[in-house]
Coordinates of N, CA and C in Angstrom, one line a residue:
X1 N -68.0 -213.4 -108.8 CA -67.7 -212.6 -107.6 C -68.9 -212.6 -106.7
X2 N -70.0 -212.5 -107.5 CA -71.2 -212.4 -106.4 C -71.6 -213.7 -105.7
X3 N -71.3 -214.6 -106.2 CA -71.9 -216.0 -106.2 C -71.0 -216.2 -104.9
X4 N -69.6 -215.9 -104.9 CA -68.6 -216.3 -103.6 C -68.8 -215.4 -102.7
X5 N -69.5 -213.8 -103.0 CA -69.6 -213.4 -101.9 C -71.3 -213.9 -101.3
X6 N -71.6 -214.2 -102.0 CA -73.1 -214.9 -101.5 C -73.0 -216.3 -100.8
X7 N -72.2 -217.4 -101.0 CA -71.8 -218.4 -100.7 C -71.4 -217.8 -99.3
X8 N -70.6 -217.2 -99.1 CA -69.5 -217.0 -98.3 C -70.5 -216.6 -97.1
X9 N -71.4 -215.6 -97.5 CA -72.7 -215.1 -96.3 C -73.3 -216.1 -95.7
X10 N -73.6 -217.0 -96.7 CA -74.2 -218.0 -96.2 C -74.0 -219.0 -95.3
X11 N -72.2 -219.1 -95.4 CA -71.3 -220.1 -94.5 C -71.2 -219.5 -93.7
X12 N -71.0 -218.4 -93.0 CA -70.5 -217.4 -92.1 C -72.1 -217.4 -91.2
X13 N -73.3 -217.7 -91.9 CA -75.0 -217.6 -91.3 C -75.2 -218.8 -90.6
X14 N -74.2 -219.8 -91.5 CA -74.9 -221.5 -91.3 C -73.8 -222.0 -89.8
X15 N -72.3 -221.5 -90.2 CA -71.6 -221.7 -89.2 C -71.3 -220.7 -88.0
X16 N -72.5 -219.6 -87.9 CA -72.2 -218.6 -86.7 C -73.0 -218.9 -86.1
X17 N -73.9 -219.7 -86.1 CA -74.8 -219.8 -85.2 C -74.4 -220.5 -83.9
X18 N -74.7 -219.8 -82.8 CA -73.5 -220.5 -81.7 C -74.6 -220.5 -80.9
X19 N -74.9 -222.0 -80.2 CA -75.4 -221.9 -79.1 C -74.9 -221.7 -77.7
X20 N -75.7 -221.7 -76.9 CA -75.3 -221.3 -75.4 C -74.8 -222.7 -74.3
X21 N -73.4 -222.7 -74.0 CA -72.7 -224.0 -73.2 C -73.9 -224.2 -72.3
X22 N -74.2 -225.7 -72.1 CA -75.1 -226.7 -71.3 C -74.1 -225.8 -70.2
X23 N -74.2 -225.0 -68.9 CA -73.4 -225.0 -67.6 C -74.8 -225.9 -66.8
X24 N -74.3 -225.8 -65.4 CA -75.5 -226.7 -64.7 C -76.4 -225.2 -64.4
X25 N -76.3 -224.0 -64.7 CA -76.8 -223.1 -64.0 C -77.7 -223.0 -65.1
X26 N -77.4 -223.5 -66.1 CA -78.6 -223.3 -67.3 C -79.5 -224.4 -67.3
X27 N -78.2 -225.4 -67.4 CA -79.2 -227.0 -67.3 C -80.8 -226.5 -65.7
X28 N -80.5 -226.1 -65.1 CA -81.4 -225.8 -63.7 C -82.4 -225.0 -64.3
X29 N -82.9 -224.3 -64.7 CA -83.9 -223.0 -65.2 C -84.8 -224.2 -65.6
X30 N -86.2 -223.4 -65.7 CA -87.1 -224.0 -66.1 C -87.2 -223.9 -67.3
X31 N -87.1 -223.2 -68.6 CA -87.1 -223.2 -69.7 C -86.2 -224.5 -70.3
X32 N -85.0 -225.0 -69.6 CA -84.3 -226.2 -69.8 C -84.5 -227.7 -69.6
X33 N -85.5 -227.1 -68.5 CA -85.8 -228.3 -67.7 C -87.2 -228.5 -68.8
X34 N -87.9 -227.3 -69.7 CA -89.0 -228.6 -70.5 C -88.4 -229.3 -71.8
X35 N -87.1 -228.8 -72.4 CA -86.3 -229.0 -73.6 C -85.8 -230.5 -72.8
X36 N -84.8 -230.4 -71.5 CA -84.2 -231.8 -71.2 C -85.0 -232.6 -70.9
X37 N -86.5 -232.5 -70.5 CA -87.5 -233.4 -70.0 C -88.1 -234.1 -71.3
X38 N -88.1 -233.7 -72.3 CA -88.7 -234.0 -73.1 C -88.0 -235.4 -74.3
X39 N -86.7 -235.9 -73.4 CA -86.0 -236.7 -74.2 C -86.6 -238.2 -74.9
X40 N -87.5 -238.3 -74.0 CA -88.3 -239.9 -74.7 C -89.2 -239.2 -75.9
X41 N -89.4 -238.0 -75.9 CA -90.3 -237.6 -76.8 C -89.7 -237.6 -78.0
X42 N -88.3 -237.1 -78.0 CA -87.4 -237.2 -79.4 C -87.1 -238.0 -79.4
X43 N -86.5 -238.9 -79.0 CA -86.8 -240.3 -79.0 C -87.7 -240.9 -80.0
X44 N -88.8 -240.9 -79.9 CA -89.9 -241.0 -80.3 C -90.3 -240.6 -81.6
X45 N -89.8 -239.6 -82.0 CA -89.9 -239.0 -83.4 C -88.5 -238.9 -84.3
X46 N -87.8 -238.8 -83.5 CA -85.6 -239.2 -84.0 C -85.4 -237.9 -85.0
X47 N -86.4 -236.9 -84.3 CA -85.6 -235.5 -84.9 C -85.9 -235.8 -86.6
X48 N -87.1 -236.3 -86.7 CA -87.4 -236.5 -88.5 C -87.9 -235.6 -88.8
X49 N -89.0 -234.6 -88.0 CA -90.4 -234.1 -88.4 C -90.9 -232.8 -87.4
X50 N -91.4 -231.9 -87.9 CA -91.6 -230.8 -87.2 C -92.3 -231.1 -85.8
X51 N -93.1 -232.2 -85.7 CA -93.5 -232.9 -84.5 C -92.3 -232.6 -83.2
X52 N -91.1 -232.9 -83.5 CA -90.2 -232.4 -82.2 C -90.8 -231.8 -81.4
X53 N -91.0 -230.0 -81.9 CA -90.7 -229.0 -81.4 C -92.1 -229.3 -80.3
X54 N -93.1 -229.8 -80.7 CA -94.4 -229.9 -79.8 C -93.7 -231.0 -78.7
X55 N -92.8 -231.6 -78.9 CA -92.1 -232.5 -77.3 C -92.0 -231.1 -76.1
X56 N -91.2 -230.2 -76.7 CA -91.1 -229.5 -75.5 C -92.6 -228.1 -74.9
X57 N -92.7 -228.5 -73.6 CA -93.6 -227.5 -72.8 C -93.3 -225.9 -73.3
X58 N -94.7 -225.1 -73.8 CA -94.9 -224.1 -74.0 C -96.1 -223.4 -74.6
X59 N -96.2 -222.3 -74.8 CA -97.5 -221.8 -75.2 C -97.7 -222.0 -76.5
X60 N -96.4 -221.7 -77.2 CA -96.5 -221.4 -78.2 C -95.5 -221.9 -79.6
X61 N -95.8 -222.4 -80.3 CA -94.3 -222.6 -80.9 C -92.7 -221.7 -80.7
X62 N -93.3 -220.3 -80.7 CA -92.3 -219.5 -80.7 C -91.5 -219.3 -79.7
X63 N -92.4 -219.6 -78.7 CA -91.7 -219.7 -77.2 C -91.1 -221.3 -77.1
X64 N -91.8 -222.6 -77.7 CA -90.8 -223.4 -77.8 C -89.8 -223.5 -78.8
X65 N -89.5 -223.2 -79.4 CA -88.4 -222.9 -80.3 C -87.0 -221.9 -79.6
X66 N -87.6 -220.8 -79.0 CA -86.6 -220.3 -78.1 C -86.0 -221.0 -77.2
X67 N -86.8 -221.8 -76.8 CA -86.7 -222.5 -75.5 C -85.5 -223.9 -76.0
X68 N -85.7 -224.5 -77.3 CA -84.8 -225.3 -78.2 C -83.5 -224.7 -78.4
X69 N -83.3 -223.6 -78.7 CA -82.1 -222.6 -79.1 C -81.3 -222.3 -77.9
X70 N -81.7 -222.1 -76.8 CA -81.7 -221.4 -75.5 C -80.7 -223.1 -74.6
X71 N -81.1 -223.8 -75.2 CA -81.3 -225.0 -74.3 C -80.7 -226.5 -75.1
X72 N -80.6 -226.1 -76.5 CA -80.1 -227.4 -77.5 C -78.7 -228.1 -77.1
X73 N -77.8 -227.4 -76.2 CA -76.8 -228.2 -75.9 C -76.5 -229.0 -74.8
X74 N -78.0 -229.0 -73.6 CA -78.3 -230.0 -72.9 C -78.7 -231.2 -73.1
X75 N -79.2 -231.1 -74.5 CA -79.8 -232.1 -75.1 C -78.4 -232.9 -75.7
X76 N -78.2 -232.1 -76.7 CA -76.8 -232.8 -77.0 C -76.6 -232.2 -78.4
X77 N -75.7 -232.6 -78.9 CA -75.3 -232.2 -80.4 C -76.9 -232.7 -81.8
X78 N -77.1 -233.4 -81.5 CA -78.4 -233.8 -82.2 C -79.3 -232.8 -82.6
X79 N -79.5 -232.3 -80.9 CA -80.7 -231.4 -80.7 C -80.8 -229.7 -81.2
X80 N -78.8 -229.8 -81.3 CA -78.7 -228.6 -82.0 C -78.6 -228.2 -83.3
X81 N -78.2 -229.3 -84.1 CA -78.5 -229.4 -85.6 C -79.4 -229.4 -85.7
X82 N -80.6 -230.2 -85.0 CA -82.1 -230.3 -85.2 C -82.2 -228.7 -85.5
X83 N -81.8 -227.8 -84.4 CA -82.5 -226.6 -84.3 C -81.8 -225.6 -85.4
X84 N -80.4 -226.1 -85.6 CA -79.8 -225.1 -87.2 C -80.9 -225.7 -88.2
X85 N -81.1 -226.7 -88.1 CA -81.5 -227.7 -89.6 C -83.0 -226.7 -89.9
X86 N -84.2 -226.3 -88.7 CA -85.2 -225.6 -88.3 C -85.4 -224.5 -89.1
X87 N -84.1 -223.6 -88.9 CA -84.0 -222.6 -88.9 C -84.6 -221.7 -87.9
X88 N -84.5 -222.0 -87.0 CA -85.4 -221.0 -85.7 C -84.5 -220.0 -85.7
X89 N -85.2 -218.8 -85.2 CA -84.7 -217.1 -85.3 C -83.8 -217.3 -83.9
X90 N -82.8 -217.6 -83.6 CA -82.5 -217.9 -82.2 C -81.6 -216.4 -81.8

């Protein structure tokens, strides 16, 4: 019983993570614009290696990582598994 309700938390953690629809009003903001600018940079690394997250413009990790969460579905479906796969606090 515990094991299914533990499992079950865990699927409901891994599959609720919902990011925010690419609109163009999002794609426009500058916090998108360092996540979509940064596409030859993943490119570059193919989403292998913590190295990504330094593709995108910011102070700080933590502020790029929001900015991944905030912004992963401009990128595309890749960039948003990258960011479940992370675990970023989104």
């Amino acid at each position: 019983m515990k094991l299914s309700l533990a499992f079950s938390l865990w699927l409901v953690a891994v599959l609720g993570q919902q990011f925010p629809e690419c609109t163009r009003d999002v794609a426009a903001t500058d916090d998108c614009a360092d996540v979509i600018d940064a596409n030859a940079c993943y490119n570059q690394f193919r989403f292998q290696n913590n190295q990504t997250l330094s593709c995108i413009n910011g102070k700080d990790n933590n502020e790029r990582a929001l900015k991944a969460c905030k912004c992963c579905s401009c990128v595309g479906k890749v960039m948003c598994d990258w960011v479940t796969k992370q675990r970023f606090q989104c």
